[in-house]
Structures are given as structure tokens and as C-alpha cells.
Coordinates of N, CA and C in Angstrom, one line a residue:
Chain A
G3 N -18.3 4.9 11.3 CA -17.1 5.2 12.5 C -15.9 4.8 11.8
E4 N -15.0 5.0 12.2 CA -13.5 4.5 11.9 C -13.4 3.0 12.2
S5 N -12.4 2.1 11.5 CA -12.5 0.6 11.8 C -11.1 0.8 12.9
V6 N -10.3 1.6 12.5 CA -8.9 1.2 12.9 C -8.8 2.4 14.0
G7 N -7.9 2.5 15.3 CA -7.8 3.4 16.2 C -7.1 3.4 17.5
L8 N -6.8 4.2 17.8 CA -5.7 4.3 18.8 C -6.2 4.5 20.4
H9 N -5.4 3.9 21.1 CA -6.1 4.1 22.6 C -5.6 5.4 23.0
L10 N -4.3 5.8 23.4 CA -3.8 7.2 23.5 C -3.2 8.3 22.4
P11 N -3.6 9.2 22.2 CA -3.0 10.0 21.2 C -1.4 10.5 21.8
T12 N -1.0 10.7 23.0 CA 0.3 10.8 23.1 C 1.0 9.7 24.2
L13 N 2.1 9.5 24.3 CA 3.0 8.4 24.7 C 4.5 9.1 25.3
S14 N 4.4 9.6 26.4 CA 6.1 10.2 27.0 C 6.4 8.5 27.6
V15 N 7.5 8.4 27.2 CA 8.4 7.7 27.9 C 10.1 7.8 27.9
Q16 N 10.9 7.4 29.2 CA 12.2 8.0 29.5 C 13.2 6.9 28.4
E17 N 14.2 7.6 27.8 CA 15.0 7.1 26.8 C 15.9 5.8 27.8
G18 N 15.6 4.8 26.5 CA 15.8 3.7 27.1 C 15.1 2.7 27.4
D19 N 13.6 3.1 27.9 CA 12.7 2.0 28.4 C 11.8 1.9 27.3
N20 N 11.5 0.7 27.4 CA 10.6 0.2 26.2 C 9.1 0.8 26.2
S21 N 9.0 1.4 25.2 CA 7.5 1.9 25.0 C 6.1 0.7 23.9
I22 N 5.4 0.9 24.5 CA 4.2 0.0 23.7 C 3.0 0.8 23.2
I23 N 2.6 0.8 21.9 CA 1.6 1.7 21.5 C 0.7 0.6 21.0
N24 N -0.7 0.8 21.2 CA -1.7 -0.1 21.3 C -2.8 0.7 20.1
C25 N -3.3 -0.2 19.5 CA -4.3 0.4 18.1 C -5.1 -1.2 18.5
A26 N -6.4 -0.4 18.1 CA -8.2 -1.8 18.1 C -8.1 -1.6 17.0
Y27 N -8.9 -2.8 16.2 CA -9.6 -2.6 15.1 C -10.9 -3.0 14.9
S28 N -12.0 -3.0 14.2 CA -12.8 -3.3 14.6 C -13.5 -4.8 13.2
N29 N -12.8 -4.3 12.5 CA -13.2 -5.2 10.8 C -12.3 -7.0 11.1
S30 N -13.4 -7.4 11.3 CA -12.8 -9.1 11.1 C -12.4 -9.5 10.0
A31 N -13.0 -8.8 8.9 CA -12.2 -9.0 7.6 C -10.4 -8.9 7.3
S32 N -10.0 -7.7 8.4 CA -9.0 -7.7 8.2 C -7.4 -8.5 8.2
D33 N -7.1 -8.4 7.0 CA -6.0 -9.6 7.4 C -4.7 -9.1 7.2
Y34 N -4.5 -7.8 7.4 CA -2.8 -7.4 7.2 C -2.8 -6.0 7.9
F35 N -2.0 -6.3 8.7 CA -1.8 -4.9 9.1 C 0.1 -4.5 9.5
I36 N -0.1 -2.8 9.0 CA 1.2 -2.5 9.2 C 1.4 -1.4 10.0
W37 N 2.4 -1.2 10.8 CA 3.1 0.1 11.8 C 3.8 1.4 10.6
Y38 N 3.2 2.3 10.8 CA 4.0 3.1 9.9 C 4.6 4.2 10.9
K39 N 5.8 4.9 11.2 CA 6.4 6.3 11.7 C 6.3 7.4 11.0
Q40 N 5.9 8.2 11.2 CA 5.8 9.7 10.9 C 6.5 10.5 11.3
E41 N 7.7 11.2 11.2 CA 8.7 12.2 11.8 C 8.5 13.5 11.2
S42 N 8.1 14.6 12.0 CA 7.9 15.9 11.3 C 8.2 16.3 9.8
G43 N 7.4 16.4 9.5 CA 7.3 17.3 8.3 C 7.9 15.8 7.0
K44 N 7.8 14.6 7.3 CA 8.1 13.9 6.9 C 6.4 12.9 6.3
G45 N 7.1 11.9 5.3 CA 5.9 10.6 5.3 C 6.0 9.7 5.6
P46 N 4.8 9.1 6.1 CA 4.7 8.0 6.9 C 5.8 7.0 6.2
Q47 N 6.8 6.3 7.4 CA 7.4 5.3 7.1 C 7.1 4.1 7.4
F48 N 7.4 2.9 6.6 CA 7.6 1.6 7.4 C 8.2 1.0 8.1
I49 N 7.4 0.6 9.0 CA 8.1 0.0 10.3 C 8.3 -1.6 10.2
I50 N 7.0 -2.0 10.1 CA 7.0 -3.4 10.6 C 5.3 -4.1 9.9
D51 N 5.2 -5.3 9.5 CA 3.5 -5.5 9.0 C 3.5 -7.3 9.5
I52 N 2.3 -7.5 9.6 CA 2.1 -8.9 10.0 C 0.9 -9.4 9.6
R53 N 0.8 -10.3 9.3 CA -0.6 -10.8 8.3 C -1.5 -11.4 9.6
S54 N -2.7 -11.5 9.2 CA -3.7 -12.4 10.4 C -3.6 -13.7 10.8
N55 N -2.7 -14.4 10.1 CA -2.4 -15.8 10.4 C -1.3 -15.7 11.2
M56 N -0.6 -15.0 11.7 CA 0.7 -14.6 12.7 C -0.1 -13.9 13.9
D57 N 0.7 -14.3 15.1 CA 0.4 -13.0 16.6 C 1.6 -12.5 16.9
K58 N 2.8 -12.6 16.1 CA 3.5 -12.0 16.7 C 4.9 -12.0 15.4
R59 N 5.5 -11.0 15.5 CA 6.4 -10.9 14.1 C 7.5 -9.5 15.2
Q60 N 8.6 -10.0 14.8 CA 9.9 -9.1 15.1 C 10.5 -9.1 14.3
G61 N 11.1 -7.2 14.5 CA 12.1 -6.8 13.9 C 13.1 -5.9 14.8
Q62 N 13.9 -5.6 13.7 CA 15.3 -4.4 14.5 C 14.5 -3.8 16.2
R63 N 14.2 -4.2 17.0 CA 13.9 -3.3 18.1 C 12.5 -3.4 18.2
V64 N 11.8 -3.7 17.5 CA 10.4 -3.7 17.3 C 9.8 -4.9 17.4
T65 N 8.6 -5.0 18.1 CA 7.8 -6.1 17.8 C 6.4 -5.8 17.6
V66 N 5.5 -6.5 16.8 CA 3.9 -6.3 16.6 C 3.7 -7.4 17.3
L67 N 2.3 -7.6 18.2 CA 1.7 -8.4 18.4 C 0.1 -8.1 18.1
L68 N -0.4 -9.4 17.4 CA -1.6 -9.3 17.2 C -2.5 -10.0 17.9
N69 N -3.9 -9.7 18.7 CA -4.6 -10.6 18.5 C -5.8 -10.3 18.5
K70 N -6.0 -11.6 17.6 CA -7.1 -11.5 16.9 C -8.5 -11.7 17.3
T71 N -8.6 -12.2 18.6 CA -9.6 -12.5 19.4 C -10.1 -11.0 19.9
V72 N -9.5 -10.0 20.6 CA -10.2 -9.1 20.5 C -10.0 -7.6 19.9
K73 N -9.3 -7.8 18.6 CA -8.9 -7.3 17.5 C -8.0 -6.3 18.0
H74 N -6.8 -6.2 18.4 CA -6.2 -5.9 19.0 C -4.6 -6.0 18.6
L75 N -3.9 -4.5 18.2 CA -2.5 -4.8 17.5 C -2.0 -3.8 18.4
S76 N -0.7 -4.4 18.6 CA 0.5 -3.5 20.0 C 1.7 -3.2 18.7
L77 N 2.6 -2.1 19.4 CA 4.0 -2.3 18.9 C 4.8 -1.8 19.9
Q78 N 5.8 -2.5 20.4 CA 6.8 -2.8 21.3 C 8.0 -2.4 20.8
I79 N 8.2 -0.9 21.2 CA 9.7 -0.6 21.1 C 10.6 -0.5 21.8
A80 N 11.6 -0.9 21.7 CA 13.0 -1.1 22.5 C 13.8 -0.4 23.2
A81 N 14.6 -0.1 24.0 CA 15.3 0.6 24.4 C 15.2 1.9 23.2
T82 N 14.1 2.9 24.0 CA 13.7 3.6 23.2 C 15.0 4.9 22.9
Q83 N 15.0 5.3 21.9 CA 16.1 6.3 21.4 C 15.6 7.5 21.2
P84 N 15.8 8.9 20.8 CA 15.3 10.0 20.6 C 14.8 9.7 19.3
G85 N 15.6 9.0 18.4 CA 15.3 9.4 16.9 C 13.8 8.4 16.9
D86 N 13.4 7.7 17.8 CA 12.1 7.5 18.1 C 11.0 8.1 18.1
S87 N 11.2 9.6 18.7 CA 10.1 10.0 18.9 C 9.4 10.9 17.3
A88 N 8.1 10.5 17.5 CA 7.4 10.8 16.0 C 5.8 10.1 16.1
V89 N 5.0 10.3 15.1 CA 3.8 9.9 15.2 C 3.6 8.5 14.6
Y90 N 3.3 7.1 15.5 CA 3.1 6.0 15.2 C 1.8 5.2 14.8
F91 N 1.2 5.2 13.2 CA -0.1 4.7 12.9 C 0.0 3.5 12.7
C92 N -1.1 2.9 13.1 CA -1.4 1.8 12.7 C -2.7 1.3 11.3
A93 N -2.3 0.8 10.6 CA -3.1 0.4 9.2 C -3.6 -0.8 8.9
E94 N -4.9 -0.9 8.5 CA -5.2 -2.7 8.1 C -5.7 -2.3 6.9
N95 N -5.4 -3.6 6.1 CA -5.9 -3.9 4.8 C -7.4 -4.7 5.3
I96 N -8.2 -4.6 4.3 CA -8.9 -5.7 4.3 C -8.9 -6.5 3.4
R97 N -9.1 -8.2 3.8 CA -9.0 -8.9 2.8 C -9.8 -9.3 1.6
G98 N -8.8 -8.7 0.2 CA -9.3 -8.7 -0.6 C -9.5 -7.3 -1.4
G99 N -9.5 -6.4 -0.4 CA -9.9 -5.3 -0.7 C -8.3 -4.3 -1.7
A100 N -8.9 -3.5 -2.3 CA -7.9 -3.0 -3.2 C -8.0 -1.5 -3.2
D101 N -8.9 -1.2 -1.6 CA -9.1 0.4 -1.6 C -7.9 1.2 -0.5
G102 N -7.0 0.5 -0.5 CA -5.9 1.4 0.1 C -6.0 0.7 2.0
L103 N -5.0 0.7 2.4 CA -5.0 1.0 3.9 C -5.7 2.0 4.5
T104 N -6.5 1.4 5.8 CA -7.2 2.6 6.5 C -6.4 2.5 7.7
F105 N -6.0 3.7 8.2 CA -5.2 4.1 9.0 C -5.8 4.4 10.3
G106 N -5.6 4.2 11.8 CA -5.9 5.1 12.7 C -5.5 6.3 12.7
K107 N -5.8 6.9 14.2 CA -5.3 8.6 13.8 C -3.9 8.8 14.4
G108 N -3.2 8.1 15.0 CA -1.9 7.7 15.4 C -1.4 8.5 16.8
T109 N -0.7 7.8 17.4 CA 0.0 8.2 18.5 C 1.0 8.8 18.4
H110 N 1.4 9.9 19.4 CA 2.6 10.8 19.8 C 3.6 10.4 20.2
L111 N 4.5 9.7 20.0 CA 5.5 9.0 21.1 C 6.9 10.1 21.4
I112 N 6.8 10.6 22.4 CA 7.6 11.7 23.0 C 8.6 10.4 24.1
I113 N 10.0 11.0 23.5 CA 11.2 10.6 24.3 C 12.0 11.3 25.3
Q114 N 11.8 11.0 26.2 CA 12.3 12.3 27.8 C 13.4 11.9 27.3
P115 N 14.8 12.7 27.8 CA 15.9 12.5 28.0 C 16.4 12.2 29.3
Chain B
D114 N 15.5 9.0 1.3 CA 14.4 9.5 0.1 C 14.1 8.0 -0.4
S115 N 12.7 8.1 0.1 CA 11.6 7.0 0.1 C 11.4 6.1 -1.7
G116 N 11.7 7.1 -2.6 CA 11.8 6.6 -3.8 C 10.5 7.3 -4.9
V117 N 9.3 8.0 -3.9 CA 8.6 8.4 -4.4 C 8.7 9.8 -4.2
T118 N 8.5 10.6 -5.5 CA 8.6 12.1 -5.5 C 7.3 12.7 -5.9
Q119 N 7.3 13.8 -4.7 CA 6.1 14.6 -5.0 C 6.4 16.3 -5.4
T120 N 6.0 16.3 -6.0 CA 5.9 18.3 -6.3 C 4.6 18.7 -6.4
P121 N 4.4 20.3 -5.8 CA 5.4 20.8 -4.9 C 5.4 20.4 -3.5
K122 N 6.3 20.8 -2.8 CA 6.6 20.7 -1.6 C 5.4 21.2 -0.7
H123 N 5.4 22.7 -0.9 CA 4.5 23.5 -0.5 C 3.7 24.0 -1.4
L124 N 2.6 24.7 -1.5 CA 1.7 25.3 -2.1 C 0.7 26.3 -1.4
I125 N 0.8 27.6 -1.7 CA -0.2 28.4 -1.1 C -1.2 29.0 -2.3
T126 N -2.0 29.0 -1.9 CA -3.3 29.2 -2.8 C -4.8 30.2 -2.4
A127 N -5.5 30.6 -2.7 CA -6.9 31.2 -2.5 C -7.9 30.2 -2.9
T128 N -9.0 30.6 -2.1 CA -9.8 29.7 -2.3 C -10.8 29.9 -3.7
G129 N -11.3 28.8 -3.9 CA -11.7 29.0 -5.4 C -10.8 28.4 -6.4
Q130 N -9.4 28.7 -6.2 CA -8.8 28.4 -6.9 C -8.4 26.8 -7.0
R131 N -7.7 26.6 -8.5 CA -7.2 24.9 -8.6 C -5.7 24.5 -8.3
V132 N -5.5 23.3 -8.1 CA -4.1 23.3 -8.1 C -3.8 21.9 -8.7
T133 N -3.0 21.2 -8.9 CA -2.5 20.4 -9.3 C -1.4 19.7 -8.7
L134 N -1.6 18.5 -7.9 CA 0.1 17.6 -7.6 C 0.5 16.8 -8.2
R135 N 1.6 16.5 -8.2 CA 2.0 15.5 -8.9 C 3.1 14.6 -8.0
C136 N 3.1 13.1 -8.6 CA 3.6 12.4 -7.6 C 4.0 11.4 -8.7
S137 N 5.7 10.8 -8.7 CA 5.9 9.7 -9.4 C 6.5 9.1 -8.5
P138 N 5.9 7.5 -9.0 CA 6.3 6.5 -7.9 C 7.3 5.6 -8.3
R139 N 7.7 5.2 -7.1 CA 9.0 4.6 -7.0 C 9.2 3.3 -8.3
S140 N 10.3 3.1 -8.9 CA 10.7 2.8 -10.1 C 10.1 1.0 -9.7
G141 N 9.2 0.7 -10.5 CA 8.9 -1.0 -10.3 C 7.4 -1.0 -9.9
D142 N 7.0 0.3 -9.4 CA 5.6 0.1 -8.6 C 5.0 0.8 -9.7
L143 N 3.7 -0.1 -9.4 CA 2.5 0.3 -10.7 C 1.1 0.7 -10.0
S144 N 1.1 0.8 -8.9 CA -0.1 1.2 -7.9 C 0.4 2.5 -7.4
V145 N -0.3 3.7 -7.7 CA -0.4 5.3 -6.9 C -1.5 5.3 -5.9
Y146 N -1.7 5.5 -4.6 CA -2.5 5.8 -3.5 C -2.5 7.3 -3.3
W147 N -3.5 7.9 -3.2 CA -3.6 9.3 -2.5 C -4.2 9.1 -1.2
Y148 N -3.5 10.1 -0.4 CA -4.0 10.3 0.8 C -4.4 12.0 1.3
Q149 N -4.8 12.1 2.1 CA -4.8 13.6 2.4 C -4.8 13.4 4.4
Q150 N -4.0 14.1 4.5 CA -3.8 14.3 6.1 C -4.1 15.8 6.7
S151 N -5.1 15.8 7.3 CA -5.1 16.8 8.6 C -5.3 16.4 9.7
L152 N -5.6 17.5 10.7 CA -5.0 17.4 12.2 C -6.0 16.8 12.6
D153 N -7.2 16.9 11.9 CA -8.6 16.3 12.7 C -9.3 15.0 12.0
Q154 N -8.1 14.6 10.9 CA -8.9 13.3 10.2 C -7.8 12.5 10.1
G155 N -6.4 12.6 10.7 CA -5.3 11.6 10.1 C -5.3 11.5 8.8
L156 N -4.9 10.3 8.3 CA -4.7 9.8 6.8 C -5.9 9.6 6.5
Q157 N -6.5 10.1 5.5 CA -7.6 9.7 4.9 C -7.2 9.1 3.4
F158 N -7.7 7.8 3.2 CA -7.2 7.7 1.6 C -8.3 8.3 0.6
L159 N -7.8 8.7 -0.5 CA -8.8 9.3 -1.6 C -8.7 8.5 -2.8
I160 N -7.9 8.0 -3.1 CA -8.0 7.1 -4.7 C -7.0 6.4 -4.7
Q161 N -7.1 5.4 -5.6 CA -6.1 4.5 -6.4 C -6.0 4.1 -7.5
Y162 N -4.5 3.8 -8.2 CA -4.6 4.3 -9.6 C -4.0 2.6 -9.8
Y163 N -4.1 2.2 -10.7 CA -3.2 0.4 -11.0 C -3.1 0.8 -12.5
N164 N -1.7 0.9 -12.7 CA -1.4 0.9 -14.4 C -2.2 1.8 -15.2
G165 N -2.7 2.8 -14.9 CA -2.9 3.9 -15.5 C -4.4 3.6 -15.5
E166 N -5.2 2.9 -14.5 CA -6.7 2.7 -14.5 C -7.1 3.1 -12.7
E167 N -8.3 3.7 -13.0 CA -8.5 3.6 -11.5 C -9.0 2.5 -10.8
R168 N -9.1 2.2 -9.8 CA -9.1 1.1 -9.1 C -9.6 0.8 -7.9
A169 N -9.6 1.9 -6.9 CA -10.4 2.1 -6.1 C -10.6 3.8 -5.4
K170 N -11.8 3.8 -5.0 CA -12.1 5.2 -4.5 C -12.2 5.3 -2.9
G171 N -11.9 6.3 -2.4 CA -12.4 6.6 -1.1 C -12.9 7.9 -0.5
N172 N -12.4 8.4 0.4 CA -13.0 9.8 0.9 C -13.1 10.8 -0.1
I173 N -13.0 10.9 -1.8 CA -12.5 12.0 -2.4 C -13.8 12.8 -2.9
L174 N -13.6 13.8 -2.5 CA -14.7 15.0 -3.1 C -14.7 14.5 -4.4
E175 N -16.0 15.1 -5.0 CA -16.1 15.6 -6.3 C -15.0 17.1 -6.9
R176 N -14.9 17.8 -6.0 CA -14.1 18.7 -6.7 C -12.6 18.4 -6.7
F177 N -12.5 16.8 -6.4 CA -11.0 16.5 -6.4 C -10.9 15.4 -7.8
S178 N -9.8 15.2 -8.6 CA -9.9 14.3 -9.4 C -8.6 14.0 -9.0
A179 N -8.3 13.0 -10.1 CA -6.8 12.5 -10.5 C -6.6 11.4 -11.8
Q180 N -5.5 11.2 -12.1 CA -5.2 10.2 -13.2 C -4.2 10.1 -13.1
Q181 N -3.6 8.7 -13.7 CA -2.2 7.8 -13.8 C -1.7 8.1 -15.0
F182 N -0.4 8.3 -15.7 CA -0.3 8.5 -16.9 C 0.5 7.3 -17.6
P183 N 0.5 7.1 -18.9 CA 1.1 6.1 -19.0 C 2.7 5.7 -18.7
D184 N 3.2 6.8 -18.1 CA 4.8 6.3 -17.8 C 4.6 6.3 -16.1
L185 N 3.3 6.1 -15.3 CA 2.8 6.0 -14.5 C 2.9 7.0 -13.1
H186 N 3.1 8.1 -14.1 CA 3.0 9.5 -12.5 C 1.9 9.8 -12.5
S187 N 1.3 10.4 -11.3 CA 0.2 10.6 -11.4 C -0.3 12.1 -10.9
E188 N -1.3 12.5 -11.3 CA -1.4 13.9 -10.5 C -2.9 13.4 -9.8
L189 N -3.2 15.0 -9.0 CA -4.3 15.3 -8.0 C -4.5 16.6 -8.4
N190 N -5.8 16.2 -8.9 CA -6.5 17.7 -9.1 C -7.5 18.0 -8.5
L191 N -7.4 19.2 -7.6 CA -8.0 19.7 -6.6 C -8.7 21.5 -6.8
S192 N -10.0 21.2 -7.0 CA -10.2 22.5 -8.0 C -11.5 23.2 -7.1
S193 N -12.0 24.6 -6.8 CA -12.7 25.3 -6.1 C -12.4 25.1 -4.6
L194 N -10.9 25.8 -4.8 CA -10.5 25.3 -3.2 C -11.4 25.7 -2.1
E195 N -11.2 25.3 -0.9 CA -11.8 26.0 0.3 C -10.9 25.8 1.2
L196 N -11.1 26.6 2.5 CA -10.6 26.6 3.3 C -10.0 25.0 4.1
G197 N -11.2 24.2 4.4 CA -11.0 23.2 4.6 C -10.0 22.1 3.7
D198 N -10.0 22.5 3.0 CA -9.1 21.5 1.6 C -7.2 21.7 2.3
S199 N -7.3 22.7 2.9 CA -5.9 22.7 3.7 C -5.4 21.8 4.4
A200 N -4.3 20.7 3.9 CA -3.9 19.3 4.6 C -2.4 19.1 3.7
L201 N -2.0 18.0 4.4 CA -1.1 17.0 3.8 C -1.4 16.3 2.5
Y202 N -1.0 16.8 1.6 CA -1.2 15.3 0.3 C -0.3 14.3 0.4
F203 N -0.7 13.4 0.6 CA 0.7 12.1 -0.1 C 0.3 11.3 -0.6
C204 N 1.6 11.2 -1.5 CA 1.1 10.1 -2.7 C 2.2 8.7 -2.0
A205 N 1.6 7.4 -2.3 CA 1.9 6.5 -2.1 C 2.4 5.4 -3.4
S206 N 3.1 4.8 -3.0 CA 3.5 3.8 -4.5 C 3.7 2.3 -3.9
S207 N 2.9 1.2 -4.8 CA 3.3 0.2 -4.1 C 3.3 -1.1 -6.2
V208 N 3.7 -2.1 -5.7 CA 4.0 -2.9 -7.1 C 2.5 -3.7 -7.0
S209 N 2.0 -4.2 -6.5 CA 0.7 -4.8 -6.7 C -0.5 -3.8 -6.4
I210 N -1.4 -4.5 -6.7 CA -3.2 -3.9 -6.5 C -3.3 -3.7 -5.4
A211 N -3.6 -4.8 -4.4 CA -4.0 -4.7 -3.3 C -3.0 -4.4 -2.3
A212 N -3.7 -3.2 -1.2 CA -2.9 -2.4 -0.7 C -2.2 -3.9 0.4
G213 N -2.4 -5.0 0.6 CA -2.1 -6.1 1.5 C -1.1 -6.6 1.2
A214 N -1.3 -7.1 -0.3 CA 0.0 -7.6 -0.7 C 1.2 -7.0 -0.8
N215 N 1.6 -5.4 -0.6 CA 2.7 -5.2 -0.7 C 2.6 -3.8 0.4
V216 N 4.0 -3.2 0.6 CA 3.9 -2.5 1.4 C 3.9 -1.0 0.9
L217 N 3.2 -0.2 1.4 CA 2.8 1.1 0.6 C 3.8 2.3 0.9
T218 N 4.8 2.8 0.0 CA 5.8 3.7 0.3 C 5.3 4.9 -0.1
F219 N 5.4 5.8 0.7 CA 5.0 7.1 0.8 C 6.1 8.3 0.4
G220 N 5.7 9.2 0.0 CA 6.5 10.4 -0.2 C 6.4 11.0 0.5
A221 N 6.8 12.5 0.7 CA 7.3 13.2 1.7 C 6.3 14.2 1.6
G222 N 5.1 14.3 0.7 CA 3.9 14.8 0.6 C 4.4 16.4 0.5
S223 N 2.7 17.3 -0.1 CA 2.5 18.4 -0.7 C 1.8 19.1 0.7
R224 N 1.9 20.2 0.5 CA 1.4 21.0 1.8 C 0.7 21.8 1.4
L225 N -0.7 21.9 1.3 CA -1.5 22.9 1.2 C -2.2 23.8 1.5
T226 N -1.9 24.9 1.6 CA -2.5 26.0 2.0 C -3.4 26.6 1.9
V227 N -4.3 27.1 2.0 CA -5.7 27.6 1.0 C -5.9 29.1 1.8
L228 N -5.7 30.1 1.5 CA -6.0 31.0 2.2 C -7.3 32.2 2.0

């Protein structure tokens, strides 16, 4: 089965609100996680990453939280804007692995005006 | 522009045919990864090359093959095409071997339609 997955396929939020996108992983050997954003017609674009020795990392308007106890990853986007509308993927890399990132199926974030 | 260049952007072909997708990695990146993205399977890792050598294989069919050339560009060859091969094919590159050590930078993708 797939190691990384997302709880909700679609998330709709009001412009200006905060959004939280969740991701579950099952491989305890995963030591590196990335969130990607994919806009229509484009390739995935790096947003933020976090290593397993951290539980929180902040970027510009985005925060990633990692809970290793329950193998859960979340992406928080503050004050969402129309440009945040996209599909968001979490991805993991297994410690010592050179076999590429394993991606979840993605959550489509829709920003309502 | 991510710095990863993929051609062609769109390709329409018939079942049984063969196509080649091309990728130029970001300047300085030695690793190239190929992913397939379809509606029902999400992003699936196909294969990885590092400095001209195959490093890892994912869910790549035997009908598919790839290589990385001395100038570090890569080609993904898809043969005996089937309707189910219709998908977006992404190339990504990174500096290091292990994906966890460096962020993968993705190209804009090649959309393959098999009729």
C-alpha cells in the first residue's frame, strides 16, 4: 500500500482564512518530508521541508508540523490568498533511500472569495 | 521557470507507438528523476539517474526505459504505448544522490495522450 496519503481530497476555505492540509505516513524510517504545491498546468513546486529531528518549521505564511508519534504531517497556510489555490502534495524520503520521494495523492485547496 | 526543461510539452500518439521525452536538469544538478502523474495514481516514481548511472527504479514498466547522457540531460523512452500510458510525465533534478538530502526541482511536465 501507499506509505503517504492525505485525509481530504478537497479543502475549501475563505480568502483570508488559515488553512490546514493534513498528511499521514506509515514508514517510521522516513526522515525527510516535503510539501509541494502544484498549480494547474505546472510542475510541483517546493514549498517547505522538514527533517525528522524537528517538529515544526516556519516559512513565509506557511508552517509545517511533524508529529512522529502518530506519523502525521500538516501544512498550515496563513491568510490564504487566491494564488494559494492549487493541489498540495506531501512527500517523504526514507532514511538512506535513493529511490526518489514518495508522494501522497494530493489535496486540492480551493480559495473562496 | 524552475530551471528544469522538458520537451515536448504535449504529445499525442497512437497505441503501439514509441515516444521519447527529454529533460535537461537544472544547472549543477547531477541527479535526474522521472515521475508519472495520472488522475488515479498521483505522482509515481519511475526511475532515477545520477551522473549518468541508474541509481534507483520505482514503478517503471518494462516497456519504458531511460538514460542519462554525459551532458546530464535525460530521455525517457516509452514503447508499445497503451491507452493507460496517457499521463503527465515529470522530470525532476537535484544536486545529490539521495532525495532526502536535496530538494527535487520539477520541470513543467510532458503531457502524453495515447489514442
